[in-house]
Short mmCIF file of C-alpha atoms and ligand atoms in Angstrom, two decimals:
data_model
loop_
_atom_site.label_atom_id
_atom_site.label_comp_id
_atom_site.label_asym_id
_atom_site.label_seq_id
_atom_site.Cartn_x
_atom_site.Cartn_y
_atom_site.Cartn_z
CA MET A 1 287.71 -99.67 34.47
CA ILE A 2 286.35 -102.63 36.36
CA PRO A 3 286.68 -105.76 34.20
CA LYS A 4 283.37 -107.04 32.84
CA LYS A 5 284.18 -110.54 34.07
CA PHE A 6 284.54 -109.32 37.64
CA LEU A 7 281.21 -107.49 37.43
CA GLN A 8 279.53 -110.61 36.04
CA ARG A 9 280.95 -112.76 38.82
CA PHE A 10 279.92 -110.19 41.43
CA TRP A 11 276.37 -110.10 40.05
CA ALA A 12 276.25 -113.90 39.86
CA ILE A 13 276.77 -113.96 43.64
CA ALA A 14 274.99 -110.74 44.70
CA GLY A 15 272.09 -111.27 42.30
CA ALA A 16 271.38 -114.76 43.59
CA VAL A 17 270.67 -113.73 47.21
CA SER A 18 267.22 -112.69 48.40
CA VAL A 19 266.01 -109.08 48.32
CA ARG A 20 266.20 -109.06 52.13
CA THR A 21 269.92 -109.90 52.06
CA LYS A 22 270.52 -107.34 49.29
CA ILE A 23 268.96 -104.49 51.29
CA LEU A 24 270.75 -105.60 54.48
CA GLY A 25 274.02 -105.76 52.54
CA ILE A 26 273.55 -102.26 51.12
CA VAL A 27 272.66 -100.78 54.54
CA LEU A 28 275.62 -102.47 56.24
CA ALA A 29 278.05 -101.48 53.50
CA LEU A 30 276.90 -97.84 53.69
CA VAL A 31 277.13 -97.71 57.50
CA ILE A 32 280.58 -99.29 57.50
CA LEU A 33 281.80 -96.99 54.70
CA LEU A 34 280.48 -93.92 56.49
CA GLY A 35 281.90 -95.08 59.83
CA ALA A 36 285.32 -95.80 58.35
CA GLY A 37 285.37 -92.39 56.58
CA VAL A 38 284.38 -90.49 59.72
CA THR A 39 286.91 -92.41 61.85
CA ILE A 40 289.79 -91.78 59.47
CA GLN A 41 288.95 -88.09 59.11
CA SER A 42 288.46 -87.53 62.86
CA ARG A 43 291.70 -89.29 63.69
CA TYR A 44 293.54 -87.21 61.12
CA ALA A 45 292.07 -83.92 62.42
CA LEU A 46 292.75 -84.85 66.05
CA THR A 47 296.32 -85.91 65.29
CA THR A 48 297.11 -82.66 63.48
CA THR A 49 295.60 -80.43 66.19
CA MET A 50 297.15 -82.35 69.07
CA ALA A 51 300.55 -82.50 67.37
CA ALA A 52 300.51 -78.70 66.98
CA GLN A 53 299.41 -78.30 70.61
CA LEU A 54 302.11 -80.65 71.87
CA GLU A 55 304.75 -78.76 69.92
CA GLU A 56 303.53 -75.47 71.44
CA GLN A 57 303.46 -76.98 74.90
CA SER A 58 306.93 -78.34 74.40
CA VAL A 59 308.22 -74.84 73.57
CA SER A 60 306.41 -73.10 76.44
CA VAL A 61 307.46 -75.68 79.05
CA SER A 62 311.09 -75.47 77.84
CA ARG A 63 311.13 -71.67 77.95
CA ASP A 64 309.64 -71.73 81.41
CA LEU A 65 312.28 -74.18 82.57
CA ALA A 66 315.05 -72.13 80.96
CA ALA A 67 313.86 -68.96 82.66
CA ARG A 68 313.48 -70.53 86.05
CA SER A 69 316.74 -72.46 85.97
CA THR A 70 318.97 -69.40 85.41
CA ASP A 71 319.36 -68.60 89.15
CA PRO A 72 320.07 -72.11 90.42
CA ILE A 73 322.68 -72.58 87.68
CA LEU A 74 324.37 -69.29 88.46
CA LEU A 75 324.28 -70.15 92.17
CA ASN A 76 325.38 -73.68 91.34
CA ASP A 77 322.41 -74.92 93.39
CA LEU A 78 322.03 -78.43 91.94
CA LEU A 79 319.39 -79.39 94.49
CA SER A 80 317.03 -76.58 93.43
CA LEU A 81 317.77 -77.44 89.84
CA HIS A 82 316.67 -81.05 90.42
CA ASP A 83 313.56 -79.83 92.25
CA LEU A 84 312.81 -77.57 89.33
CA LEU A 85 313.13 -80.46 86.86
CA ASP A 86 310.89 -82.70 89.03
CA GLU A 87 308.34 -79.90 89.28
CA THR A 88 308.36 -79.45 85.51
CA ARG A 89 307.57 -83.13 85.09
CA ALA A 90 304.95 -83.11 87.81
CA ASN A 91 303.18 -80.06 86.36
CA ASN A 92 302.71 -81.53 82.91
CA PRO A 93 301.99 -85.22 82.48
CA ASN A 94 303.11 -84.99 78.85
CA VAL A 95 306.66 -84.20 79.88
CA ARG A 96 308.70 -87.32 79.42
CA TYR A 97 312.07 -85.92 80.37
CA ALA A 98 313.86 -82.64 81.09
CA PHE A 99 317.52 -81.85 81.50
CA ILE A 100 319.99 -78.98 81.65
CA VAL A 101 323.20 -78.90 79.66
CA ASP A 102 326.10 -76.56 80.45
CA PRO A 103 327.84 -74.55 77.67
CA GLN A 104 330.50 -77.26 77.42
CA GLY A 105 327.84 -79.81 76.59
CA GLN A 106 327.81 -81.59 79.95
CA VAL A 107 324.44 -82.66 81.41
CA ILE A 108 324.22 -80.94 84.82
CA ALA A 109 320.80 -82.19 85.89
CA GLN A 110 318.33 -84.65 84.37
CA THR A 111 315.16 -86.61 85.10
CA PHE A 112 316.14 -90.04 83.73
CA SER A 113 316.15 -92.55 86.56
CA GLY A 114 317.82 -95.32 84.61
CA GLY A 115 320.76 -93.26 83.26
CA PHE A 116 320.94 -90.71 80.48
CA PRO A 117 320.21 -92.26 77.08
CA PRO A 118 323.25 -92.13 74.84
CA GLY A 119 322.77 -90.11 71.69
CA LEU A 120 319.90 -88.02 73.01
CA LEU A 121 322.17 -85.07 73.65
CA SER A 122 323.24 -84.75 70.04
CA MET A 123 319.72 -85.07 68.68
CA ASN A 124 318.83 -81.45 69.24
CA ALA A 125 320.83 -78.26 69.54
CA VAL A 126 319.95 -74.61 69.47
CA GLN A 127 321.84 -72.01 67.51
CA PRO A 128 322.92 -68.88 69.41
CA ASN A 129 320.59 -66.67 67.34
CA GLU A 130 317.51 -68.88 67.99
CA HIS A 131 314.99 -68.56 70.79
CA HIS A 132 314.26 -72.26 70.72
CA HIS A 133 314.66 -75.30 68.47
CA THR A 134 312.23 -78.21 68.34
CA VAL A 135 312.82 -81.62 66.76
CA LEU A 136 310.52 -84.60 66.50
CA ILE A 137 312.20 -87.77 67.78
CA LYS A 138 310.82 -91.20 67.02
CA THR A 139 311.27 -93.63 69.89
CA ASN A 140 310.07 -97.14 70.60
CA GLU A 141 307.32 -95.73 72.80
CA GLY A 142 306.02 -93.13 70.37
CA LEU A 143 306.92 -89.65 69.22
CA VAL A 144 308.71 -87.07 71.36
CA TRP A 145 308.74 -83.29 70.71
CA ASP A 146 312.17 -82.28 71.98
CA THR A 147 312.72 -78.49 72.44
CA ALA A 148 316.03 -76.87 73.30
CA VAL A 149 315.98 -73.32 74.76
CA PRO A 150 319.20 -71.38 75.46
CA ILE A 151 319.58 -70.10 79.03
CA LEU A 152 320.77 -66.49 79.09
CA ASP A 153 321.40 -66.67 75.32
CA GLY A 154 323.29 -69.90 75.86
CA LYS A 155 325.88 -68.39 78.14
CA VAL A 156 324.99 -70.64 81.10
CA GLY A 157 323.65 -73.59 79.17
CA THR A 158 320.59 -75.06 77.46
CA ALA A 159 317.32 -76.39 78.86
CA ARG A 160 315.87 -79.38 77.04
CA VAL A 161 312.39 -80.83 77.51
CA GLY A 162 310.79 -83.82 75.74
CA LEU A 163 307.01 -84.13 75.47
CA SER A 164 305.66 -87.55 74.56
CA ASP A 165 302.57 -88.19 72.43
CA ALA A 166 301.11 -90.70 74.94
CA SER A 167 298.17 -88.44 75.72
CA MET A 168 297.53 -87.99 72.03
CA GLN A 169 297.56 -91.74 71.50
CA ALA A 170 295.19 -92.19 74.45
CA ALA A 171 292.84 -89.54 73.04
CA LEU A 172 292.99 -91.20 69.63
CA SER A 173 292.20 -94.63 71.14
CA THR A 174 289.25 -93.20 73.06
CA LEU A 175 287.95 -91.44 69.97
CA THR A 176 288.31 -94.58 67.85
CA ALA A 177 286.59 -96.72 70.46
CA GLN A 178 283.73 -94.25 70.70
CA LEU A 179 283.36 -94.07 66.93
CA LEU A 180 283.44 -97.87 66.64
CA LEU A 181 280.76 -98.14 69.28
CA THR A 182 278.67 -95.60 67.36
CA ILE A 183 279.18 -97.59 64.14
CA VAL A 184 278.08 -100.80 65.86
CA LEU A 185 275.01 -99.08 67.32
CA VAL A 186 274.11 -97.42 63.99
CA SER A 187 274.66 -100.75 62.17
CA ALA A 188 272.38 -102.54 64.60
CA THR A 189 269.71 -99.87 64.13
CA GLY A 190 270.28 -100.00 60.36
CA ILE A 191 269.89 -103.78 60.31
CA LEU A 192 266.73 -103.53 62.38
CA ILE A 193 265.28 -100.88 60.07
CA ALA A 194 266.36 -102.86 57.01
CA ILE A 195 264.70 -106.00 58.36
CA ILE A 196 261.45 -104.12 59.01
CA LEU A 197 261.71 -102.39 55.63
CA THR A 198 262.35 -105.60 53.70
CA TRP A 199 259.61 -107.37 55.60
CA VAL A 200 257.20 -104.61 54.62
CA LEU A 201 258.47 -104.52 51.02
CA THR A 202 258.91 -108.23 50.36
CA ARG A 203 255.69 -109.44 52.01
CA PRO A 204 253.51 -108.41 49.06
CA ILE A 205 256.12 -109.71 46.61
CA LEU A 206 256.24 -113.08 48.41
CA ALA A 207 252.44 -113.17 48.36
CA LEU A 208 252.59 -112.55 44.60
CA VAL A 209 255.19 -115.28 44.11
CA ASN A 210 253.07 -117.78 46.05
CA ALA A 211 249.93 -116.82 44.13
CA THR A 212 251.79 -117.12 40.80
CA ARG A 213 252.93 -120.62 41.76
CA ALA A 214 249.34 -121.56 42.61
CA VAL A 215 248.14 -120.16 39.26
CA ALA A 216 250.86 -122.11 37.45
CA LYS A 217 249.41 -125.25 39.07
CA GLY A 218 245.98 -124.37 37.74
CA ASP A 219 244.42 -122.74 40.82
CA PHE A 220 242.80 -119.61 39.35
CA SER A 221 240.90 -118.73 42.51
CA ARG A 222 243.93 -117.08 44.14
CA ARG A 223 243.87 -113.30 44.67
CA VAL A 224 246.52 -111.10 46.30
CA PRO A 225 245.67 -108.15 48.56
CA ARG A 226 246.68 -104.64 47.53
CA TRP A 227 249.11 -103.76 50.33
CA ALA A 228 249.90 -100.19 49.34
CA ASN A 229 249.15 -97.60 46.71
CA ASP A 230 252.49 -97.99 44.98
CA GLU A 231 253.92 -99.93 42.03
CA ILE A 232 253.65 -103.21 43.96
CA GLY A 233 250.00 -102.43 44.60
CA ASP A 234 249.51 -101.84 40.86
CA LEU A 235 251.26 -105.14 40.15
CA ALA A 236 248.94 -106.96 42.58
CA GLU A 237 245.91 -105.43 40.88
CA ALA A 238 247.19 -106.37 37.42
CA PHE A 239 247.88 -109.88 38.69
CA ASN A 240 244.36 -110.23 40.09
CA LYS A 241 242.88 -109.06 36.78
CA MET A 242 245.02 -111.55 34.92
CA THR A 243 243.96 -114.47 37.15
CA GLU A 244 240.33 -113.45 36.76
CA GLU A 245 240.72 -113.51 32.97
CA LEU A 246 242.52 -116.84 33.16
CA ALA A 247 239.77 -118.30 35.36
CA HIS A 248 237.17 -117.09 32.91
CA THR A 249 239.02 -118.51 29.89
CA ASP A 250 239.61 -121.76 31.72
CA GLU A 251 235.92 -122.07 32.53
CA LEU A 252 235.02 -121.44 28.88
CA ARG A 253 237.55 -124.03 27.80
CA ARG A 254 236.15 -126.57 30.25
CA GLU A 255 232.61 -125.91 29.08
CA ARG A 256 233.64 -126.34 25.45
CA GLU A 257 235.56 -129.49 26.27
CA ALA A 258 232.55 -130.95 28.11
CA LEU A 259 230.31 -130.03 25.17
CA ARG A 260 232.74 -131.60 22.71
CA ARG A 261 232.82 -134.79 24.76
CA GLN A 262 229.05 -134.92 24.95
CA LEU A 263 228.78 -134.41 21.21
CA LEU A 264 231.40 -137.02 20.52
CA GLU A 265 229.72 -139.50 22.83
CA LYS A 266 226.46 -138.85 21.09
CA VAL A 267 227.99 -139.18 17.62
CA ILE A 268 229.64 -142.47 18.56
CA ALA A 269 226.44 -143.79 20.18
CA THR A 270 224.32 -142.79 17.18
CA GLN A 271 226.84 -144.27 14.79
CA GLU A 272 226.87 -147.60 16.64
CA ASP A 273 223.07 -147.66 16.84
CA GLU A 274 222.76 -146.96 13.15
CA ARG A 275 225.35 -149.60 12.31
CA ARG A 276 223.54 -152.09 14.51
CA ARG A 277 220.22 -151.25 12.82
CA ILE A 278 221.63 -151.60 9.29
CA ALA A 279 223.43 -154.83 10.19
CA ARG A 280 220.24 -156.27 11.62
CA GLU A 281 218.29 -155.16 8.58
CA LEU A 282 220.86 -156.75 6.29
CA HIS A 283 220.79 -159.95 8.29
CA ASP A 284 217.10 -160.23 9.00
CA SER A 285 215.59 -158.93 5.82
CA THR A 286 218.10 -158.76 2.94
CA SER A 287 219.73 -162.10 3.79
CA GLN A 288 216.35 -163.77 4.21
CA ASN A 289 215.24 -162.50 0.83
CA LEU A 290 218.45 -163.58 -0.82
CA THR A 291 218.13 -167.02 0.78
CA SER A 292 214.57 -167.37 -0.54
CA LEU A 293 215.84 -166.34 -3.97
CA LEU A 294 218.59 -168.97 -3.77
CA VAL A 295 216.13 -171.67 -2.79
CA GLY A 296 213.75 -170.67 -5.63
CA LEU A 297 216.56 -170.72 -8.18
CA ARG A 298 217.69 -174.17 -6.99
CA ILE A 299 214.13 -175.54 -7.38
CA MET A 300 213.92 -173.98 -10.85
CA GLU A 301 217.27 -175.53 -11.76
CA THR A 302 216.28 -179.08 -10.67
CA ASN A 303 212.69 -178.98 -11.91
CA CYS A 304 213.30 -178.06 -15.49
CA ALA A 305 215.92 -180.59 -16.43
CA GLN A 306 215.51 -179.92 -20.12
CA CYS A 307 214.77 -176.24 -19.91
CA ALA A 308 216.91 -173.89 -21.95
CA SER A 309 217.20 -171.57 -19.01
CA LYS A 310 218.79 -174.19 -16.75
CA SER A 311 222.29 -172.82 -17.13
CA LYS A 312 220.91 -169.28 -16.75
CA ALA A 313 219.28 -170.30 -13.45
CA SER A 314 222.56 -171.81 -12.30
CA ASP A 315 224.44 -168.56 -13.09
CA LEU A 316 221.84 -166.52 -11.25
CA ARG A 317 222.10 -168.83 -8.25
CA GLN A 318 225.87 -168.27 -8.13
CA VAL A 319 225.39 -164.49 -8.27
CA ALA A 320 222.79 -164.67 -5.48
CA SER A 321 225.12 -166.86 -3.38
CA ARG A 322 228.07 -164.43 -3.79
CA THR A 323 225.79 -161.51 -2.90
CA LEU A 324 224.64 -163.34 0.21
CA ASP A 325 228.25 -163.86 1.26
CA GLU A 326 229.00 -160.19 0.68
CA VAL A 327 225.95 -159.11 2.65
CA HIS A 328 227.09 -161.35 5.53
CA ASP A 329 230.53 -159.85 5.36
CA LEU A 330 229.17 -156.30 5.27
CA SER A 331 226.82 -156.95 8.17
CA MET A 332 229.70 -158.46 10.15
CA ARG A 333 231.91 -155.46 9.60
CA LEU A 334 229.17 -152.98 10.36
CA ARG A 335 228.37 -154.51 13.72
CA PRO A 336 229.05 -158.17 14.48
CA ARG A 337 226.11 -159.77 16.26
CA SER A 338 228.57 -161.72 18.33
CA LEU A 339 229.61 -158.48 20.08
CA ASP A 340 226.09 -158.01 21.40
CA ASP A 341 225.21 -161.66 21.83
CA LEU A 342 228.41 -163.43 22.87
CA GLY A 343 230.63 -160.66 24.15
CA LEU A 344 234.01 -159.08 23.42
CA ALA A 345 236.11 -162.24 23.54
CA ALA A 346 234.05 -164.08 20.90
CA ALA A 347 233.77 -161.00 18.71
CA LEU A 348 237.53 -160.38 18.79
CA GLU A 349 238.29 -164.05 18.04
CA ARG A 350 236.02 -163.82 15.03
CA LEU A 351 237.47 -160.49 13.89
CA ALA A 352 241.00 -161.92 14.13
CA GLN A 353 240.05 -165.04 12.18
CA GLU A 354 238.53 -163.11 9.34
CA TRP A 355 241.36 -160.61 9.27
CA GLN A 356 243.92 -163.41 9.17
CA ALA A 357 242.03 -165.14 6.33
CA ARG A 358 241.75 -161.89 4.39
CA TYR A 359 245.32 -160.54 4.76
CA LYS A 360 247.20 -163.83 5.21
CA ILE A 361 248.99 -162.55 8.32
CA PRO A 362 248.87 -164.82 11.37
CA VAL A 363 247.30 -163.27 14.47
CA ASP A 364 247.71 -164.54 17.98
CA VAL A 365 244.74 -163.79 20.26
CA THR A 366 244.94 -164.02 24.07
CA ILE A 367 241.89 -162.90 26.01
CA GLN A 368 241.69 -163.22 29.79
CA LEU A 369 238.20 -162.12 30.76
CA ASN A 370 235.96 -164.19 32.97
CA ALA A 371 232.86 -162.04 32.61
CA ARG A 372 231.25 -159.62 30.22
CA LEU A 373 232.38 -156.02 30.37
CA PRO A 374 230.09 -152.97 30.24
CA GLY A 375 228.68 -152.49 26.75
CA ASP A 376 230.41 -149.18 26.03
CA VAL A 377 233.78 -150.63 27.09
CA GLU A 378 233.30 -153.71 24.88
CA THR A 379 232.34 -151.58 21.89
CA ALA A 380 235.25 -149.18 22.43
CA ILE A 381 237.83 -151.98 22.72
CA TYR A 382 236.37 -153.78 19.70
CA ARG A 383 236.50 -150.66 17.53
CA ILE A 384 240.03 -149.75 18.69
CA VAL A 385 241.32 -153.25 17.91
CA GLN A 386 239.48 -153.16 14.56
CA GLU A 387 241.16 -149.88 13.59
CA ALA A 388 244.55 -151.06 14.89
CA LEU A 389 244.32 -154.24 12.77
CA THR A 390 243.30 -152.18 9.74
CA ASN A 391 246.41 -150.05 10.25
CA VAL A 392 248.62 -153.14 10.56
CA ALA A 393 247.22 -154.45 7.28
CA ARG A 394 247.53 -151.10 5.50
CA HIS A 395 250.82 -149.71 6.79
CA ALA A 396 252.89 -152.18 8.80
CA HIS A 397 254.02 -154.85 6.28
CA ALA A 398 254.04 -157.16 9.28
CA ARG A 399 254.81 -160.87 9.35
CA SER A 400 252.60 -161.45 12.38
CA ALA A 401 250.37 -159.64 14.82
CA SER A 402 248.90 -160.26 18.27
CA ILE A 403 245.96 -159.16 20.37
CA PHE A 404 245.99 -159.36 24.14
CA VAL A 405 243.14 -158.39 26.48
CA GLU A 406 243.06 -158.90 30.23
CA ARG A 407 241.14 -157.56 33.17
CA ARG A 408 243.11 -157.01 36.34
CA ASP A 409 241.42 -155.41 39.34
CA ASP A 410 239.22 -152.79 37.78
CA ILE A 411 241.28 -152.03 34.71
CA VAL A 412 241.00 -153.61 31.28
CA ARG A 413 244.33 -153.69 29.44
CA THR A 414 244.47 -154.24 25.71
CA ILE A 415 247.62 -154.56 23.61
CA VAL A 416 247.73 -154.80 19.82
CA GLU A 417 251.21 -155.58 18.53
CA ASP A 418 252.83 -156.10 15.14
CA ASP A 419 256.37 -156.77 13.91
CA GLY A 420 256.14 -154.40 10.97
CA VAL A 421 258.05 -151.34 9.83
CA GLY A 422 256.98 -149.04 12.68
CA PHE A 423 256.46 -145.28 12.38
CA ASP A 424 257.25 -141.94 13.96
CA THR A 425 254.68 -141.53 16.75
CA SER A 426 255.58 -137.87 17.34
CA ALA A 427 254.68 -136.85 13.78
CA ASN A 428 251.45 -135.00 13.12
CA TYR A 429 249.48 -137.02 10.57
CA GLY A 430 247.04 -134.27 9.80
CA GLU A 431 243.32 -134.14 9.37
CA ARG A 432 243.12 -136.94 6.82
CA HIS A 433 244.49 -139.58 9.15
CA LEU A 434 241.97 -139.80 11.93
CA GLY A 435 242.35 -143.47 12.83
CA LEU A 436 244.84 -143.10 15.71
CA LEU A 437 243.07 -139.95 16.90
CA GLY A 438 239.71 -141.76 16.99
CA MET A 439 241.23 -144.66 18.90
CA ARG A 440 242.62 -142.28 21.53
CA GLU A 441 239.32 -140.37 21.78
CA ARG A 442 237.36 -143.58 22.36
CA ALA A 443 239.72 -144.62 25.16
CA GLU A 444 239.70 -141.16 26.78
CA LEU A 445 235.90 -140.85 26.63
CA LEU A 446 235.79 -143.81 29.01
CA GLY A 447 238.44 -142.26 31.29
CA GLY A 448 241.17 -144.46 29.87
CA LYS A 449 244.38 -143.80 27.97
CA LEU A 450 246.10 -145.00 24.84
CA THR A 451 249.88 -145.22 24.43
CA ILE A 452 251.74 -146.02 21.25
CA GLU A 453 255.27 -147.43 21.18
CA SER A 454 256.82 -147.83 17.77
CA THR A 455 260.36 -148.71 16.76
CA PRO A 456 261.43 -148.48 13.11
CA GLU A 457 261.87 -151.94 11.57
CA LEU A 458 260.81 -153.65 14.81
CA GLY A 459 257.10 -152.95 14.95
CA THR A 460 254.39 -151.14 16.82
CA SER A 461 252.60 -151.77 20.11
CA ILE A 462 249.40 -150.02 21.09
CA PHE A 463 248.51 -150.11 24.78
CA ILE A 464 244.99 -149.25 25.93
CA GLU A 465 243.96 -149.02 29.56
CA ILE A 466 240.31 -148.48 30.43
CA PRO A 467 239.19 -148.28 34.05
CA LEU A 468 235.87 -149.88 34.98
CA ALA A 469 233.56 -147.73 37.07
CA LYS A 470 232.97 -149.46 40.43
CA GLN A 471 229.18 -149.18 40.48
CA GLN A 472 228.85 -150.91 37.13
CA ASN A 473 228.06 -154.62 37.26
CA PRO A 474 230.05 -156.23 34.42
CA LEU A 475 227.45 -158.99 34.01
CA VAL A 476 224.65 -156.57 33.28
CA SER A 477 225.36 -154.65 30.13
CA GLU A 478 222.16 -153.17 28.99
CA THR A 479 223.26 -149.72 28.05
CA ARG A 480 224.92 -150.41 24.76
CA ILE A 481 226.17 -147.86 22.30
N1 ADP B 1 250.80 -150.45 12.88
C1 ADP B 1 251.37 -149.48 12.14
N2 ADP B 1 252.53 -149.71 11.50
C2 ADP B 1 253.12 -148.74 10.76
N3 ADP B 1 252.61 -147.49 10.60
C3 ADP B 1 251.45 -147.21 11.20
C4 ADP B 1 250.77 -148.16 12.01
N4 ADP B 1 249.64 -147.56 12.52
C5 ADP B 1 249.63 -146.32 12.03
N5 ADP B 1 250.69 -146.07 11.23
C6 ADP B 1 251.07 -144.81 10.61
O1 ADP B 1 250.32 -143.78 11.22
C7 ADP B 1 249.60 -143.03 10.26
C8 ADP B 1 248.30 -142.57 10.85
O2 ADP B 1 247.41 -143.63 11.05
P1 ADP B 1 245.86 -143.37 11.08
O3 ADP B 1 245.61 -142.24 12.01
O4 ADP B 1 245.17 -144.65 11.38
O5 ADP B 1 245.53 -142.85 9.62
P2 ADP B 1 245.38 -143.68 8.26
O6 ADP B 1 245.31 -145.12 8.62
O7 ADP B 1 244.12 -143.17 7.71
O8 ADP B 1 246.57 -143.33 7.45
C9 ADP B 1 249.45 -143.95 9.10
O9 ADP B 1 249.34 -143.24 7.90
C10 ADP B 1 250.74 -144.76 9.15
O10 ADP B 1 251.78 -144.07 8.49
MG1 MG B 2 244.06 -146.01 10.03
#
């Protein structure tokens, strides 16, 4: 059993490489495995066959020598005997040595030029009842098949011949070299085929990967070609269908978003218009009427010094005066005239003053604007600050607050800060708390953004950035919402 850990480690490495490398690796491993198997088997088969052949040759050469050396030995013709030994060697390149031993065990003739090796004589002997006897001798230069054949049944001596395996080794080397060359050639072809194959196979996959990345970035126009009629082709088709669906859904979403924005813009514009109308009505008509009433009551109060209803008139005048104050207050909160007439800076100063007087929390106001801003931007900033201050009063338990507005380049930055209890900005406050949501919507409708930073026990800062469109002249602000 292969340990699981080893398999995991193997897959961690093999799995991480590209498909191209995987296929190349598999092809190479198979070719090398096949090549090694064939080489080992061929070498084994060749060795066995050649060993058997060499042994046979050894016997036949020895018997031949034994037969032909009988006469020279009997005639004691050492010269012919030497010639015979030389001939034996010359006739068969495998013959490493040959020698003749007399019945007393003395070497009569031999082929060794550098002296007869000690010990060789005793390494092989033939029994009188044997035709021949072969032993395998291991030497420094390889194996030697040594065969001893009795001459005239051993009565005149023994012929010994040694055949070396040099030719076998040479044949083995040639075979191995040829097989290695074949392996290299087959590997090269295999690699070439694998490269072509992976190129063909991975091209559509790479195209899919690239298209998927594009889709992930929001480009739904990408389509991949169907390369072949196989599974990858099916995948490409499914992918194209999916992107089409996504594009369609995205378009619907965009349309809805645009519609929602339009509606919201319209709602906000209508709301501001209506507020402006009611505020004007309250100021121009209701306040005027109340003022006339006040004046009338005062005249009544002074004229009838002895009247019984004098104190009644005085009471009524106080009620009318309080109502007038309340109407002023209401009109202010609905839509301060200063926002239309004097601009954002004046309106914010006024808002801060009244807020401070009402909630008894000091507010610091810093406004760095040297010109009027477009009407919609002024209204949006005013309403955001208004809501932010309301939140500070309702939730923060702050000791102080500050408002900061500045225009730098073409961006208006607004910061409303308090040193109150803070809150969790990541929490979802649900449908009933729409203040923060409305603030963000107003900023985003004008292409701006709203960021909230809040630290428990340290306070809350609300940052609003609204870009000013270049073509708009900040001094002319006719389109008001
Ligand atoms: N300045 C602030 N300090 C502490 N908490 C705040 C502040 N502003 C907002 N919050 C918290 O965020 C919540 C959501 O605010 P908002 O959307 O304006 O809804 P609402 O004011 O109606 O509760 C509030 O209920 C309050 O808990
Ligand atoms: Mg609120």
